[in-house]
PDB file of C-alpha atoms in Angstrom:
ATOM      1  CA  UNK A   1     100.013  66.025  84.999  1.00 65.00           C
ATOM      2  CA  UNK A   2      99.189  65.665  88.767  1.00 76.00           C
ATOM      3  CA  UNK A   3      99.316  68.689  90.758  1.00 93.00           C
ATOM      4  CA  UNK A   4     100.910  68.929  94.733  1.00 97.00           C
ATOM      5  CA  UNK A   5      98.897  65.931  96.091  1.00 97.00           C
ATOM      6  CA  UNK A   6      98.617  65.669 100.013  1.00 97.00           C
ATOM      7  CA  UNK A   7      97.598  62.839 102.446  1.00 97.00           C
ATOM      8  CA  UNK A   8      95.459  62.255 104.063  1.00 97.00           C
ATOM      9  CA  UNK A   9      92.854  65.005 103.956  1.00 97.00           C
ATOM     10  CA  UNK A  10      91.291  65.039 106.996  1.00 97.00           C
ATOM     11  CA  UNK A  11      92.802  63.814 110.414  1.00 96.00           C
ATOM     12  CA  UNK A  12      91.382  63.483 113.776  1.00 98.00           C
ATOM     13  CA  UNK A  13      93.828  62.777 116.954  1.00 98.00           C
ATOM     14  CA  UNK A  14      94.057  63.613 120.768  1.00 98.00           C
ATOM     15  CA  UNK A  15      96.370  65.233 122.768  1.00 98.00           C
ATOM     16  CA  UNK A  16      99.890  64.005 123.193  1.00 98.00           C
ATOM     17  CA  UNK A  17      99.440  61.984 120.068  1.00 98.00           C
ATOM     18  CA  UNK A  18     102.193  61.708 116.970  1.00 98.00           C
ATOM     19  CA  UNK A  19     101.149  62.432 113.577  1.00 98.00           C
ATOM     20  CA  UNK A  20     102.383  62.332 110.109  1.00 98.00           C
ATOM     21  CA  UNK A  21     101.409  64.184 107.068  1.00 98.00           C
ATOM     22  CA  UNK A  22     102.589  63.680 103.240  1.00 98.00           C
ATOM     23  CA  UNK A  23     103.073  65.477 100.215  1.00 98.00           C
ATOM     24  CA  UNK A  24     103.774  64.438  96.807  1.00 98.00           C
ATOM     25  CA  UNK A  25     104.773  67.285  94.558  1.00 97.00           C
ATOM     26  CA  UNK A  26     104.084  68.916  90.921  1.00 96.00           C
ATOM     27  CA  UNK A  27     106.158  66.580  88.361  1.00 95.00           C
ATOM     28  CA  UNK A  28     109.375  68.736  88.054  1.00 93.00           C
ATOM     29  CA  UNK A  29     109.430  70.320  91.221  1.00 95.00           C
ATOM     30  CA  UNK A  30     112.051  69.701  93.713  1.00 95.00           C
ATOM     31  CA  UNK A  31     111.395  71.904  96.195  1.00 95.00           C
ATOM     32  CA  UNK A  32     108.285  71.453  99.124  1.00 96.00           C
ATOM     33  CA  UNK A  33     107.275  74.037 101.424  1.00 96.00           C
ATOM     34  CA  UNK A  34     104.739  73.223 104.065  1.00 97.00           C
ATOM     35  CA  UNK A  35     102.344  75.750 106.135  1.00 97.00           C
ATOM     36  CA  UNK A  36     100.198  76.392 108.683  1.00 97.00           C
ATOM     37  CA  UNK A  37      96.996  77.615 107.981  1.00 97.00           C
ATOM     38  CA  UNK A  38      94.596  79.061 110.739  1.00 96.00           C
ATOM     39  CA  UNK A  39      90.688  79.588 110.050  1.00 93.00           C
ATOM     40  CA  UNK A  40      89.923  82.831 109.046  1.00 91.00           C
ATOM     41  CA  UNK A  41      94.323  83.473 108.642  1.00 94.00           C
ATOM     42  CA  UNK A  42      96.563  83.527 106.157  1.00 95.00           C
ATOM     43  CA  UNK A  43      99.537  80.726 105.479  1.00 96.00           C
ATOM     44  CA  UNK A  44     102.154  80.511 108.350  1.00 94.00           C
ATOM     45  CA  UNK A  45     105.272  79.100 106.912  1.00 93.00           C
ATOM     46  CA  UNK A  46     106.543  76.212 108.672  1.00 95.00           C
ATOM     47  CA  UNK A  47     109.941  74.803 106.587  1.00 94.00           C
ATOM     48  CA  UNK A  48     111.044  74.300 103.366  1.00 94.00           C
ATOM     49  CA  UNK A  49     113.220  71.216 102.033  1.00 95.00           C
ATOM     50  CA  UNK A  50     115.350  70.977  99.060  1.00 94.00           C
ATOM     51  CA  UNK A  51     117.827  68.672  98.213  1.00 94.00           C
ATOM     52  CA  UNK A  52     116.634  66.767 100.863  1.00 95.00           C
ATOM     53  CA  UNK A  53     117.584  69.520 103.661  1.00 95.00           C
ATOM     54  CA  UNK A  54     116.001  71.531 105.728  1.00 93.00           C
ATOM     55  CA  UNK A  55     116.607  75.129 103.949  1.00 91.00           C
ATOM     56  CA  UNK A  56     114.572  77.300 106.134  1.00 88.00           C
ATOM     57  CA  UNK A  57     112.545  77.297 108.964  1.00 90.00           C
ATOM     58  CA  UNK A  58     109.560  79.676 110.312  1.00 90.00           C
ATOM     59  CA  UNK A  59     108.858  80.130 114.222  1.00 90.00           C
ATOM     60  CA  UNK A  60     107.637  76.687 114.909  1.00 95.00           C
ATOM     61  CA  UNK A  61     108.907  74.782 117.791  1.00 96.00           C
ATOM     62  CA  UNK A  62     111.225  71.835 117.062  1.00 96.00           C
ATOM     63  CA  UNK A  63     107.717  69.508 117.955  1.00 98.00           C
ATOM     64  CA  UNK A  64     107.697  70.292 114.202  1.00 98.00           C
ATOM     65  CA  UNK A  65     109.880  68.207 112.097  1.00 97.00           C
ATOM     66  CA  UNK A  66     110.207  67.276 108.674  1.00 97.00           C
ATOM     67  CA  UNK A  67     111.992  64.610 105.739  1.00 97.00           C
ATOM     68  CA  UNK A  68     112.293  64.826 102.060  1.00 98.00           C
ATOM     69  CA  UNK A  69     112.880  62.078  99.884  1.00 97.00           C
ATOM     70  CA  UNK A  70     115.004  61.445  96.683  1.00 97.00           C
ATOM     71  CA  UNK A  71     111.795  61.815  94.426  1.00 95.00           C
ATOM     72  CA  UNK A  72     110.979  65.325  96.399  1.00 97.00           C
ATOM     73  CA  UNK A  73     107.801  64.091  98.120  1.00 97.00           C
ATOM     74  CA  UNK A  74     107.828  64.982 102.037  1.00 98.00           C
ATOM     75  CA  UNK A  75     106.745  64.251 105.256  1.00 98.00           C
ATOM     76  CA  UNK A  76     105.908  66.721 108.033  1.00 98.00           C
ATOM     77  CA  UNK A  77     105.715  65.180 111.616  1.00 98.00           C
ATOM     78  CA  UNK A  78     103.821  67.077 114.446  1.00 98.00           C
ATOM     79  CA  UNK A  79     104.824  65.101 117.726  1.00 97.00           C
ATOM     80  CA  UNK A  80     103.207  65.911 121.348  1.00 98.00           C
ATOM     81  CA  UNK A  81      99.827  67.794 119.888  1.00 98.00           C
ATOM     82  CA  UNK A  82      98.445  70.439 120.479  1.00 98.00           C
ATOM     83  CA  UNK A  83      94.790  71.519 120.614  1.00 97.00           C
ATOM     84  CA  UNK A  84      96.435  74.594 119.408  1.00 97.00           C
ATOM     85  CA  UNK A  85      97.822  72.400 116.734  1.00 98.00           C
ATOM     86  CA  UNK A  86      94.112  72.139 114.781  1.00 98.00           C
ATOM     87  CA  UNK A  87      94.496  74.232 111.592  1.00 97.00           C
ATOM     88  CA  UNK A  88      94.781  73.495 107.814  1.00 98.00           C
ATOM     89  CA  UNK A  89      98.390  72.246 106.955  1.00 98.00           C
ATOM     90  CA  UNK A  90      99.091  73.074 102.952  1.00 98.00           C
ATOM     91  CA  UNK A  91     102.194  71.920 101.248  1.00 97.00           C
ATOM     92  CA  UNK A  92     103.761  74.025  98.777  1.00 96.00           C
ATOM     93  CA  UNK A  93     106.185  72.523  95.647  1.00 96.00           C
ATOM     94  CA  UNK A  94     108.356  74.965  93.420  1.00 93.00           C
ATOM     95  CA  UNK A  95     110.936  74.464  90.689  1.00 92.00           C
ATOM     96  CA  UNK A  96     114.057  76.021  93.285  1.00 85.00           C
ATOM     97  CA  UNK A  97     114.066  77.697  96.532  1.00 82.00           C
ATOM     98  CA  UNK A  98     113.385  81.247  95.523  1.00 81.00           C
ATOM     99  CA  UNK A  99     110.878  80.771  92.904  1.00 84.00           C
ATOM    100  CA  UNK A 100     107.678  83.166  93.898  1.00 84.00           C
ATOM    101  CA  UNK A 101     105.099  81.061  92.043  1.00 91.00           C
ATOM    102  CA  UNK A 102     103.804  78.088  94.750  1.00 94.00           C
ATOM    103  CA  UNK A 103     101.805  75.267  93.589  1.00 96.00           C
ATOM    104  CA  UNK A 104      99.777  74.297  96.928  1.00 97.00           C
ATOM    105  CA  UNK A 105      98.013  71.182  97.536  1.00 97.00           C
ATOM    106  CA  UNK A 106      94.364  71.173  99.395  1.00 95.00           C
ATOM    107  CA  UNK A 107      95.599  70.287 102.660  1.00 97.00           C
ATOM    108  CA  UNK A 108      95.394  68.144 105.422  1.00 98.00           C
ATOM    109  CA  UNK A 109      92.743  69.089 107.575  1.00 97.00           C
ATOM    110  CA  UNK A 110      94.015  68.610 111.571  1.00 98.00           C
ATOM    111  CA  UNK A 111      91.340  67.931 114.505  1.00 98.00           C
ATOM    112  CA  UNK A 112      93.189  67.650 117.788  1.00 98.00           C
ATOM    113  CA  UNK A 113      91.009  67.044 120.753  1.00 96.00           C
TER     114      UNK A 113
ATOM    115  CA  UNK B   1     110.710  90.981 110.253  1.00 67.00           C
ATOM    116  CA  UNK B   2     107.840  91.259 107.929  1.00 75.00           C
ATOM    117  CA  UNK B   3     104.566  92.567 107.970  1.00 88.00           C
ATOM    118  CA  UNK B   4     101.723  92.443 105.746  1.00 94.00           C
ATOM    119  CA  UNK B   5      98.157  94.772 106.117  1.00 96.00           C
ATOM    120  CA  UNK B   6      95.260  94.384 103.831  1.00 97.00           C
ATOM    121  CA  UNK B   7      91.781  94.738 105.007  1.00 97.00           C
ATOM    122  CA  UNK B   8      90.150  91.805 106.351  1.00 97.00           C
ATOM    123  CA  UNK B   9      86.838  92.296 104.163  1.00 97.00           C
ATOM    124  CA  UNK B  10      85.453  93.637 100.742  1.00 98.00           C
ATOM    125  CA  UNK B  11      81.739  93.322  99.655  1.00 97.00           C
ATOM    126  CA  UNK B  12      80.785  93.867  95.916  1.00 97.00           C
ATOM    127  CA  UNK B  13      78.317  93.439  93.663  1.00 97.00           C
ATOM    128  CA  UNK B  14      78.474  91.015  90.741  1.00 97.00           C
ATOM    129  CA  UNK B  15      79.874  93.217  87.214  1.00 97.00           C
ATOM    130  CA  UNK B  16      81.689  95.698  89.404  1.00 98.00           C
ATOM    131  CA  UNK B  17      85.099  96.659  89.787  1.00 98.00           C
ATOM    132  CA  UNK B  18      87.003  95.846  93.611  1.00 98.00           C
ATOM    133  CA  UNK B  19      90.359  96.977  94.498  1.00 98.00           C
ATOM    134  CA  UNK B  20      92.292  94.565  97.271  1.00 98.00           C
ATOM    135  CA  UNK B  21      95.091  97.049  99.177  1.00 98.00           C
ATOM    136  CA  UNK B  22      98.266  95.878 100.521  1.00 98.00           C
ATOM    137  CA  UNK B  23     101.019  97.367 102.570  1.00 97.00           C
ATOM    138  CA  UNK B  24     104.154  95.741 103.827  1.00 94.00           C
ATOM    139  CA  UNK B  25     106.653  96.297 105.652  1.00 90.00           C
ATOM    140  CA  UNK B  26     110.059  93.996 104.776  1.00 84.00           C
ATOM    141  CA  UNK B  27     113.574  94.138 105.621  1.00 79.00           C
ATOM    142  CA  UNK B  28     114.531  92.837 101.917  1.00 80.00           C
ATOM    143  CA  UNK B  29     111.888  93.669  99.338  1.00 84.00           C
ATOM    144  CA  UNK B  30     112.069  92.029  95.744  1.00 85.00           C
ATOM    145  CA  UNK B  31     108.513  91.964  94.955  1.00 91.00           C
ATOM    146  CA  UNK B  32     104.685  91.252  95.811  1.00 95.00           C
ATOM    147  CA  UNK B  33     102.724  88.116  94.950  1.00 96.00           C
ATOM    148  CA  UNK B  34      98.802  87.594  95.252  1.00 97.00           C
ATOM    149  CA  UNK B  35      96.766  84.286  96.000  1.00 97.00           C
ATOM    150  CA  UNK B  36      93.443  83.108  95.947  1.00 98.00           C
ATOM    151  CA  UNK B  37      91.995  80.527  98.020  1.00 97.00           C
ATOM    152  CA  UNK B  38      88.323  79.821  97.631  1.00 97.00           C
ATOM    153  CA  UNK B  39      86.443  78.052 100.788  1.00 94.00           C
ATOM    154  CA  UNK B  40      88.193  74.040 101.312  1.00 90.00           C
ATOM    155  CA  UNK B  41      90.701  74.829  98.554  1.00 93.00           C
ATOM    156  CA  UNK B  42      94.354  75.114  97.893  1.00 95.00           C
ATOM    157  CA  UNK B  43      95.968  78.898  97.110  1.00 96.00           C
ATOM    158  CA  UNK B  44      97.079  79.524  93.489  1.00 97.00           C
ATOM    159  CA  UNK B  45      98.701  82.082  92.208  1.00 96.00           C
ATOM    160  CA  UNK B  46      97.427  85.041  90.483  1.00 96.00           C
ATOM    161  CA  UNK B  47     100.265  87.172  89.885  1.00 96.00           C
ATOM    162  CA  UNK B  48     103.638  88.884  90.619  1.00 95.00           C
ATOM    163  CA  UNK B  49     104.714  92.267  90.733  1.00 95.00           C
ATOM    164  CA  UNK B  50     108.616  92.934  90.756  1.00 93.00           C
ATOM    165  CA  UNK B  51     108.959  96.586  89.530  1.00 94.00           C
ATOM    166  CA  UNK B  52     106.393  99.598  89.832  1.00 96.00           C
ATOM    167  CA  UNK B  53     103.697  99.767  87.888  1.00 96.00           C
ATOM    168  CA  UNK B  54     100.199  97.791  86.614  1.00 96.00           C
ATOM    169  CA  UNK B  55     100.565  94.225  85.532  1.00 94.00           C
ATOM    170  CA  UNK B  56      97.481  92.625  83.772  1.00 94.00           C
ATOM    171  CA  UNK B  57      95.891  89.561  83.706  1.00 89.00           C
ATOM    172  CA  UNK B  58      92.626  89.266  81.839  1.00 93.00           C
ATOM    173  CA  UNK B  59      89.910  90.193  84.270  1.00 96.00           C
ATOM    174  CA  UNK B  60      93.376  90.820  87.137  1.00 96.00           C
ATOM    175  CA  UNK B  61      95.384  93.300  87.275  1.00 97.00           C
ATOM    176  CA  UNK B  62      97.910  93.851  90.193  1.00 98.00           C
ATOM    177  CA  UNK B  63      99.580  97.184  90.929  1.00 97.00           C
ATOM    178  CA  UNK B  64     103.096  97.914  92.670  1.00 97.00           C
ATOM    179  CA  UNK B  65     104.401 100.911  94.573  1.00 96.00           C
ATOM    180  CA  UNK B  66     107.910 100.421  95.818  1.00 94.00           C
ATOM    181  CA  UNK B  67     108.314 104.326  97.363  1.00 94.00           C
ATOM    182  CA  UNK B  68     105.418 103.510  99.324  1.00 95.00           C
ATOM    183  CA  UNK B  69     105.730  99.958  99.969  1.00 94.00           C
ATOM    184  CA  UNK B  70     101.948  99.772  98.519  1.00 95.00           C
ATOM    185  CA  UNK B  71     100.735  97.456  96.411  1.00 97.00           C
ATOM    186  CA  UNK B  72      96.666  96.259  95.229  1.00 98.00           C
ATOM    187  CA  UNK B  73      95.096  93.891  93.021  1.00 98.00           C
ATOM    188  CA  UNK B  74      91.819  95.038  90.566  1.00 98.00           C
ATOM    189  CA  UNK B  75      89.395  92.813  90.105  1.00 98.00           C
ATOM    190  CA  UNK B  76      87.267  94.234  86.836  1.00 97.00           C
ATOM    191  CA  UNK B  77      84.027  92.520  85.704  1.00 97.00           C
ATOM    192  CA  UNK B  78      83.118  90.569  88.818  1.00 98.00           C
ATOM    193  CA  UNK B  79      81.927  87.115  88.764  1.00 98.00           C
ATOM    194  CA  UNK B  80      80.077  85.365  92.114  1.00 97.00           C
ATOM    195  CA  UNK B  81      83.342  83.010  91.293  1.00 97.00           C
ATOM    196  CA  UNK B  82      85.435  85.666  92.742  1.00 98.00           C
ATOM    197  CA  UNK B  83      83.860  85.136  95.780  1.00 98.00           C
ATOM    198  CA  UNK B  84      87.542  83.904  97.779  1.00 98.00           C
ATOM    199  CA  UNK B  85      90.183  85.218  99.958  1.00 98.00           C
ATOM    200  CA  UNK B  86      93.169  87.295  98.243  1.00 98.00           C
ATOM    201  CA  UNK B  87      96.011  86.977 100.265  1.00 98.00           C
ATOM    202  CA  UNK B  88      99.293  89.338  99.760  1.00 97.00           C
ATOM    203  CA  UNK B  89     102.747  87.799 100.188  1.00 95.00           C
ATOM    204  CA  UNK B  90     106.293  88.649 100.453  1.00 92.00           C
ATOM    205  CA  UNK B  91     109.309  87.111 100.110  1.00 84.00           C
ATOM    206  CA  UNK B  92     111.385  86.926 103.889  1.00 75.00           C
ATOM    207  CA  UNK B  93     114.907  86.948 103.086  1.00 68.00           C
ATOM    208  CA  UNK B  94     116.046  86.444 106.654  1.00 59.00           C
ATOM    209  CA  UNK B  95     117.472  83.106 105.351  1.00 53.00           C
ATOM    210  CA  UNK B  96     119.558  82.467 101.956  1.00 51.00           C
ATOM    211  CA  UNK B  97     116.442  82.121  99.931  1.00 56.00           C
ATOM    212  CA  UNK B  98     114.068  83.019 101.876  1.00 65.00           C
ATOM    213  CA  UNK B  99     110.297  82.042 102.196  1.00 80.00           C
ATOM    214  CA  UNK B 100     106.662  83.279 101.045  1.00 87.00           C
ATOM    215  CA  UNK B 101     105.223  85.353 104.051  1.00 89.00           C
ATOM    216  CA  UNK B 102     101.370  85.597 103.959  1.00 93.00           C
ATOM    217  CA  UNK B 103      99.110  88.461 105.009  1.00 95.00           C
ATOM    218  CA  UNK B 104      96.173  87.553 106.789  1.00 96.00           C
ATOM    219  CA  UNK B 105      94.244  87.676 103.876  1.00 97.00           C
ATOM    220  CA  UNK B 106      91.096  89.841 102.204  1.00 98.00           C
ATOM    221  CA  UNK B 107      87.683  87.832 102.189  1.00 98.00           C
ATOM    222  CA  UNK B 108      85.565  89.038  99.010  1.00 98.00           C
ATOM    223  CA  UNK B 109      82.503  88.649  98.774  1.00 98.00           C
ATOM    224  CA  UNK B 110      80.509  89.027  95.533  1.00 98.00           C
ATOM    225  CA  UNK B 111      76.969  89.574  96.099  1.00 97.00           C
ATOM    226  CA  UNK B 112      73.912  89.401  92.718  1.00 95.00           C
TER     227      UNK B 112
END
């Protein structure tokens, strides 16, 4: 049984550029989370989908946006980057919204320069 | 809002016993989750403490004070595989079901 896979794992752009990350989730999960991660810092939550909605939403400007499909994988798009955008971005599945037990993937590794 | 303390480094020696503190401040508190993340990986979960008291996990055990917002997790028998970061996490019920909100996490160290 796969766990939460994520594509691709490392990713280099510039400034300005688009960029588009995935994430397949654990078999019987139906809800992705997706985060920010920081060297040297802990997880900053970004948005959750379920249901193919966006259920919550940390303090991330709207340059953050996100799309989940009917088999619960999901997309998060970063548009206009950032240098400050270059961190570790983890996706997250669950079985429901509230569950406390995450599954995270290894991440996508983000170099903006 | 929500806010999450737990020291930013603990050194120990391999066979010993380590204790990771955490205090939190939340608006909405239903209970307090630990993760590990060793170097390049993912988090996974190590355990979940809803009510007061010790909960344990072979060589894990995780504590929870709800009068004092206090929680820690043990680590007994220490293995250099320990070597991570332990990361405290609450749940922010600001929306309907609210997300995982990370501290800034505890790197450990486990030395021969």
């Amino acid at each position: 049984d796969a766990g939460v896979t994520q594509s691709p794992t490392h990713l280099i752009k510039t400034r300005g550029q688009q960029v588009t990350l995935r994430c397949s989730p654990k078999s019987g999960h139906d809800t992705v989370s997706w985060y920010q991660q920081a060297l040297g810092q802990g997880p900053q939550f970004i948005f959750q989908y379920y249901e193919e909605e966006e259920r919550q939403r940390g303090n991330f400007p709207d340059r953050f946006s996100g799309h989940q499909f009917p088999n619960y994988s999901s997309e998060l798009n970063v548009n206009a980057l950032l240098l400050g955008d270059s961190a570790l971005y983890l996706c997250a599945s669950s079985f429901g919204q509230g569950s406390e037990k995450l599954f995270f993937g290894s991440g996508t590794q983000l170099s903006v320069l | 809002g929500q806010s999450l303390e737990q020291p930013s480094e603990v050194t120990a020696v391999e066979g010993a016993i380590v204790q990771i503190n955490c205090t939190y401040q939340t608006s909405g508190f239903y209970g307090l989750s630990w993760y590990q993340q060793h170097d390049g990986g993912a988090p996974t979960f190590l355990s979940y403490n809803a009510l007061d008291g010790l909960e344990e996990t072979g060589r894990f055990s995780s504590f929870l004070s709800r009068s004092d917002s206090y929680g820690y997790l043990l680590l007994q028998e220490l293995q250099m595989k320990d070597s991570a970061s332990y990361f405290c996490a609450v749940r922010d019920y600001g929306g309907s079901q609210g997300n995982l909100i990370f501290g800034k996490g505890t790197k450990l160290s486990v030395k021969p």
